[in-house]
């Protein structure tokens, strides 16, 4: 199996809307978006995210809401704080 397994964009000054394309990456295990300036995240399709996605971090991004995150797959519902 080959493909993107981890995206670490911590502190890269990303600004604006994060599209839902990340949930379509079949090999993605970790997505770190800490310390960016996100105004919105496209959680549409999050319910279709397949394992191995196990870790997503939006810490210190300023996201005002998390509409759609309730569709998060069980593999991400660990309660672990990053």
mmCIF file of C-alpha atoms in Angstrom:
data_model
loop_
_atom_site.group_PDB
_atom_site.id
_atom_site.type_symbol
_atom_site.label_atom_id
_atom_site.label_comp_id
_atom_site.label_asym_id
_atom_site.label_seq_id
_atom_site.Cartn_x
_atom_site.Cartn_y
_atom_site.Cartn_z
ATOM 1 C CA UNK A 1 0.000 0.000 0.000
ATOM 2 C CA UNK A 2 1.321 3.380 -0.967
ATOM 3 C CA UNK A 3 -0.014 6.853 -0.344
ATOM 4 C CA UNK A 4 -0.005 9.796 2.044
ATOM 5 C CA UNK A 5 -0.066 8.537 5.635
ATOM 6 C CA UNK A 6 0.602 11.724 7.591
ATOM 7 C CA UNK A 7 0.160 15.450 7.054
ATOM 8 C CA UNK A 8 1.839 17.719 9.574
ATOM 9 C CA UNK A 9 1.026 21.346 8.814
ATOM 10 C CA UNK A 10 1.472 22.646 12.349
ATOM 11 C CA UNK A 11 2.210 26.363 12.395
ATOM 12 C CA UNK A 12 2.282 26.758 8.602
ATOM 13 C CA UNK A 13 0.065 29.876 8.681
ATOM 14 C CA UNK A 14 -2.765 28.181 6.810
ATOM 15 C CA UNK A 15 -5.709 30.573 6.596
ATOM 16 C CA UNK A 16 -9.386 30.090 5.768
ATOM 17 C CA UNK A 17 -11.482 27.068 4.878
ATOM 18 C CA UNK A 18 -10.081 23.554 5.049
ATOM 19 C CA UNK A 19 -11.739 21.445 2.327
ATOM 20 C CA UNK A 20 -13.024 17.928 2.928
ATOM 21 C CA UNK A 21 -10.495 16.375 0.543
ATOM 22 C CA UNK A 22 -8.446 15.082 3.478
ATOM 23 C CA UNK A 23 -11.159 12.598 4.461
ATOM 24 C CA UNK A 24 -10.813 10.993 1.039
ATOM 25 C CA UNK A 25 -7.135 10.070 1.405
ATOM 26 C CA UNK A 26 -7.316 6.282 1.884
ATOM 27 C CA UNK A 27 -4.019 5.828 3.745
ATOM 28 C CA UNK A 28 -4.070 8.928 5.952
ATOM 29 C CA UNK A 29 -3.379 8.100 9.615
ATOM 30 C CA UNK A 30 -2.638 11.528 11.097
ATOM 31 C CA UNK A 31 -3.621 15.082 10.236
ATOM 32 C CA UNK A 32 -2.030 17.830 12.321
ATOM 33 C CA UNK A 33 -3.303 21.355 11.702
ATOM 34 C CA UNK A 34 -2.365 22.887 15.062
ATOM 35 C CA UNK A 35 -1.564 26.581 15.275
ATOM 36 C CA UNK A 36 -3.082 27.733 11.996
ATOM 37 C CA UNK A 37 -5.885 30.217 11.293
ATOM 38 C CA UNK A 38 -8.825 28.119 10.144
ATOM 39 C CA UNK A 39 -12.243 29.710 9.775
ATOM 40 C CA UNK A 40 -14.100 26.562 8.762
ATOM 41 C CA UNK A 41 -13.496 22.881 8.131
ATOM 42 C CA UNK A 42 -15.345 20.793 5.574
ATOM 43 C CA UNK A 43 -16.437 17.869 7.722
ATOM 44 C CA UNK A 44 -18.702 16.595 4.937
ATOM 45 C CA UNK A 45 -17.482 13.121 4.145
ATOM 46 C CA UNK A 46 -15.839 12.634 7.538
ATOM 47 C CA UNK A 47 -18.246 9.777 8.159
ATOM 48 C CA UNK A 48 -16.734 8.077 5.095
ATOM 49 C CA UNK A 49 -13.170 8.343 6.416
ATOM 50 C CA UNK A 50 -11.740 4.871 6.586
ATOM 51 C CA UNK A 51 -9.233 3.486 8.995
ATOM 52 C CA UNK A 52 -6.324 3.976 9.342
ATOM 53 C CA UNK A 53 -7.286 7.609 10.174
ATOM 54 C CA UNK A 54 -6.728 7.697 13.927
ATOM 55 C CA UNK A 55 -5.571 11.201 14.846
ATOM 56 C CA UNK A 56 -6.680 14.702 13.869
ATOM 57 C CA UNK A 57 -5.624 17.892 15.665
ATOM 58 C CA UNK A 58 -7.230 21.323 15.355
ATOM 59 C CA UNK A 59 -5.692 22.748 18.556
ATOM 60 C CA UNK A 60 -5.086 26.500 18.545
ATOM 61 C CA UNK A 61 -6.677 27.061 15.131
ATOM 62 C CA UNK A 62 -9.404 29.473 16.187
ATOM 63 C CA UNK A 63 -12.146 27.361 14.638
ATOM 64 C CA UNK A 64 -15.417 28.995 15.704
ATOM 65 C CA UNK A 65 -17.518 25.847 15.239
ATOM 66 C CA UNK A 66 -17.297 22.173 14.426
ATOM 67 C CA UNK A 67 -20.476 21.584 12.420
ATOM 68 C CA UNK A 68 -20.518 18.034 11.087
ATOM 69 C CA UNK A 69 -17.860 16.625 13.387
ATOM 70 C CA UNK A 70 -20.534 14.458 14.999
ATOM 71 C CA UNK A 71 -20.119 12.157 11.987
ATOM 72 C CA UNK A 72 -16.590 11.321 13.076
ATOM 73 C CA UNK A 73 -15.736 7.627 12.660
ATOM 74 C CA UNK A 74 -15.319 5.509 15.784
ATOM 75 C CA UNK A 75 -11.571 5.222 15.091
ATOM 76 C CA UNK A 76 -11.191 8.925 16.029
ATOM 77 C CA UNK A 77 -13.427 8.909 19.122
ATOM 78 C CA UNK A 78 -10.724 8.161 21.652
ATOM 79 C CA UNK A 79 -10.970 11.378 23.612
ATOM 80 C CA UNK A 80 -7.210 11.798 23.383
ATOM 81 C CA UNK A 81 -6.088 15.408 23.611
ATOM 82 C CA UNK A 82 -3.295 16.385 21.273
#
